[in-house]
XYZ file of N, CA and C in Angstrom:
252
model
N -0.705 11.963 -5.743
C -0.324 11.329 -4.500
C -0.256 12.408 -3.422
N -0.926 12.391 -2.376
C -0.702 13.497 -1.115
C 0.589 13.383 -0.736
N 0.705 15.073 -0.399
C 2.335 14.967 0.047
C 2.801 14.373 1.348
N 1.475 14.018 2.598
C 1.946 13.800 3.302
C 2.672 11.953 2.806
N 2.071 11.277 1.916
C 1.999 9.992 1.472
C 3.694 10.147 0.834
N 4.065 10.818 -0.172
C 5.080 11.393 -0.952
C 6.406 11.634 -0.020
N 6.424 12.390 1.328
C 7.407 12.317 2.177
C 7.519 10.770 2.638
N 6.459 10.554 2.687
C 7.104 9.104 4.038
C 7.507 8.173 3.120
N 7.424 7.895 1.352
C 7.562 6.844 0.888
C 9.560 7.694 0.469
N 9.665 8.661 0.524
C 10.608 9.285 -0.435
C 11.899 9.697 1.026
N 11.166 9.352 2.205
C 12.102 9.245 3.298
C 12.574 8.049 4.074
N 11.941 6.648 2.955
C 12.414 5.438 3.117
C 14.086 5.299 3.418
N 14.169 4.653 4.191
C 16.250 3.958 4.085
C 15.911 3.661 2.705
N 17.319 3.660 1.941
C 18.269 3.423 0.823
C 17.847 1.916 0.680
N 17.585 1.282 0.087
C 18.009 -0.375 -0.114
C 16.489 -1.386 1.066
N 15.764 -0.235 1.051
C 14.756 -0.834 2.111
C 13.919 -1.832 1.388
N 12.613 -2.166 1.875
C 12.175 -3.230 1.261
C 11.300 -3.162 -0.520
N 11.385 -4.111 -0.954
C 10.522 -3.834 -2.297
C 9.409 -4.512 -2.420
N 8.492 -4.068 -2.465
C 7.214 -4.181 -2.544
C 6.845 -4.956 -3.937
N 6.070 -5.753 -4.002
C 5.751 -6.641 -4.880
C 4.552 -6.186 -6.150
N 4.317 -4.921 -5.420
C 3.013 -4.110 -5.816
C 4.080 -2.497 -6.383
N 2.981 -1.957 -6.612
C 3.624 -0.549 -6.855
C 2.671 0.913 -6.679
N 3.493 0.943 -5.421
C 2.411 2.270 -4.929
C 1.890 3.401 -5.718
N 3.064 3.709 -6.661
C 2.085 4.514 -8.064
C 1.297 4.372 -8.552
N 1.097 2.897 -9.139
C 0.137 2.720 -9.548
C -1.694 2.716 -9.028
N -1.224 3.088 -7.807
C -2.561 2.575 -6.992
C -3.766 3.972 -7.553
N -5.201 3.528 -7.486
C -5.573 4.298 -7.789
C -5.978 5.493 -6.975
N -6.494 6.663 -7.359
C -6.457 8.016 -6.821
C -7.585 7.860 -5.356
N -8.150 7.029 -5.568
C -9.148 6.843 -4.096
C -8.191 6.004 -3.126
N -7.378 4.843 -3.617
C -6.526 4.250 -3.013
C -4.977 5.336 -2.415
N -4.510 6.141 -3.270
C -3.660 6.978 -2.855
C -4.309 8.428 -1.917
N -5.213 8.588 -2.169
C -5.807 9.639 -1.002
C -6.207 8.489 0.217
N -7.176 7.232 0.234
C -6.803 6.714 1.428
C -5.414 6.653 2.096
N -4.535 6.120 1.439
C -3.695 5.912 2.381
C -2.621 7.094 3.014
N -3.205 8.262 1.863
C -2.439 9.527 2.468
C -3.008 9.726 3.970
N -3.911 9.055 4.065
C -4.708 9.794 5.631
C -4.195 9.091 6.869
N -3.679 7.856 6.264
C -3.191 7.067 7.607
C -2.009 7.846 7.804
N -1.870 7.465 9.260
C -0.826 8.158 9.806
C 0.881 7.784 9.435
N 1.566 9.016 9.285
C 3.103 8.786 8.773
C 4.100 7.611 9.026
N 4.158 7.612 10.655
C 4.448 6.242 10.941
C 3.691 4.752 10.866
N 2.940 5.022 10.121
C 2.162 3.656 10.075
C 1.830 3.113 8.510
N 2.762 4.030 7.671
C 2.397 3.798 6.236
C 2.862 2.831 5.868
N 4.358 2.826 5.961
C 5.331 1.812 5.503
C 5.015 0.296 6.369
N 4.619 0.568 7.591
C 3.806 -0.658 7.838
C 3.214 -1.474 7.589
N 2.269 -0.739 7.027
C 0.752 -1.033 6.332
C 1.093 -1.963 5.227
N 1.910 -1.016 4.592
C 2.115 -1.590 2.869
C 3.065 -2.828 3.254
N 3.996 -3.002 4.118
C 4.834 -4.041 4.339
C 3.720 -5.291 4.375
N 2.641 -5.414 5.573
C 1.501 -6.276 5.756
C 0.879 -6.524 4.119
N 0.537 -5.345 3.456
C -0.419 -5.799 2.432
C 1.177 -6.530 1.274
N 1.946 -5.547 1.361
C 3.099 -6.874 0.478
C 3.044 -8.418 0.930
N 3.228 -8.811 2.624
C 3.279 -10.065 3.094
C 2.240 -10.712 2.488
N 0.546 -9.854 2.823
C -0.489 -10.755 2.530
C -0.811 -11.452 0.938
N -0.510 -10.260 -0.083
C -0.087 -10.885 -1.300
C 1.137 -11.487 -2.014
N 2.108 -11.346 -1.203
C 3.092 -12.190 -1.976
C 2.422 -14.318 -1.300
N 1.617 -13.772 -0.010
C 1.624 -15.328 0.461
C 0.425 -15.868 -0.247
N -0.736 -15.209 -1.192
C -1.455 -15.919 -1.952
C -1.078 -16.685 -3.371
N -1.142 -17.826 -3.121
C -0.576 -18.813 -3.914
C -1.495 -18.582 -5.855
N -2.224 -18.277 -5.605
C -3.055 -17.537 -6.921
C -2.772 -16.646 -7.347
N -2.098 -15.711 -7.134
C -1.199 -14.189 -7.864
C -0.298 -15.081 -8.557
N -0.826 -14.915 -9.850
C 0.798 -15.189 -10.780
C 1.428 -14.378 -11.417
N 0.377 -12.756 -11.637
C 1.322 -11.976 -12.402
C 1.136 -10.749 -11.829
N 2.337 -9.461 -12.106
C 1.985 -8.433 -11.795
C 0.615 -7.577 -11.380
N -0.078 -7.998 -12.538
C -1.056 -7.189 -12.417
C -2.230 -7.580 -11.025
N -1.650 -8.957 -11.095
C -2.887 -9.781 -9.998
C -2.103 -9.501 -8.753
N -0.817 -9.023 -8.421
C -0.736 -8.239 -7.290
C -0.868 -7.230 -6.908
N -0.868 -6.606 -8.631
C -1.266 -5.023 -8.479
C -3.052 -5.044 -7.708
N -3.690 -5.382 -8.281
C -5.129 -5.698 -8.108
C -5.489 -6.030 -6.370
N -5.022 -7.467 -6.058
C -4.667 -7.996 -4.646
C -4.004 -6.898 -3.612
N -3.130 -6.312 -3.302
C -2.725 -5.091 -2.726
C -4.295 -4.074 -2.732
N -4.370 -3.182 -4.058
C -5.347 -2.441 -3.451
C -6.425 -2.698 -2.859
N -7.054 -4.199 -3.290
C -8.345 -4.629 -2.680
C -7.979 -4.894 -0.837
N -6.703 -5.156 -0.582
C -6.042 -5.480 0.761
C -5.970 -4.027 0.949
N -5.621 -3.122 0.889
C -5.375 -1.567 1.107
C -6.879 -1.271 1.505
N -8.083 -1.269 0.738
C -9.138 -1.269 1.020
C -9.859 -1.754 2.662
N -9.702 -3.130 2.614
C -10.166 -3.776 3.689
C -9.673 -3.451 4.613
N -8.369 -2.602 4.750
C -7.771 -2.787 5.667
C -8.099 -1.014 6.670
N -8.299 -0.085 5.237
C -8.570 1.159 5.433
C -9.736 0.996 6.565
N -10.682 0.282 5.942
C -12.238 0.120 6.640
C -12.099 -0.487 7.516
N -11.460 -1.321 8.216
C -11.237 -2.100 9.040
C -10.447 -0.884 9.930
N -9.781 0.297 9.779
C -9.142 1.203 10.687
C -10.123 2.187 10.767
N -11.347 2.032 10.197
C -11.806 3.439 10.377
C -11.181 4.267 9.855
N -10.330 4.129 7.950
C -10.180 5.311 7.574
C -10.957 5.755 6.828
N -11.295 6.994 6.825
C -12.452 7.552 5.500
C -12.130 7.210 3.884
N -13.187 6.877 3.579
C -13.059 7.085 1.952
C -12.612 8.409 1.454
C-alpha cells in the first residue's frame, strides 16, 4: 500500500465511517491507483464507491462487494485521468 494511501486511511477520525469493502484487500494495481489520487480526496472517493455498492441491489456477499468497489475504483480512476 503507498504511504501516501497508508497516512490518509490511518489519519481517519476514531469511529468514522465503515466501508462495506476493504481497502486491504484491494489489489496492488488498485492500491497504487488510488495512492496517486490526491490526500484530500481519498476518503471521498472510497465513501462514493461504498455508497455506489452498498446501493446495488445484486451484491449479496462480501466478496461481490469486494469485487464491485474495485471495478468502481477503476472507472472512476479513468474517468479522473488517473494513471494506471
Amino acid at each position: 500500500m503507498p504511504e501516501s494511501l497508508r497516512d490518509t486511511l490511518d489519519n481517519r477520525p476514531a469511529g468514522g465511517t465503515t466501508w462495506c469493502f476493504d481497502v486491504s484487500k484491494l489489489s496492488q494495481t488498485s492500491l497504487q491507483r488510488l495512492g496517486r489520487v490526491a490526500p484530500g480526496r481519498i476518503v471521498p472517493l472510497l465513501a462514493e464507491i461504498d455508497q455506489m455498492t452498498r446501493s446495488n441491489p445484486s451484491l449479496e456477499t462480501p466478496e461481490d462487494m469486494q469485487w464491485h468497489a474495485e471495478e468502481l475504483l477503476h472507472i472512476l480512476a479513468d474517468a479522473d485521468g488517473i494513471p494506471r
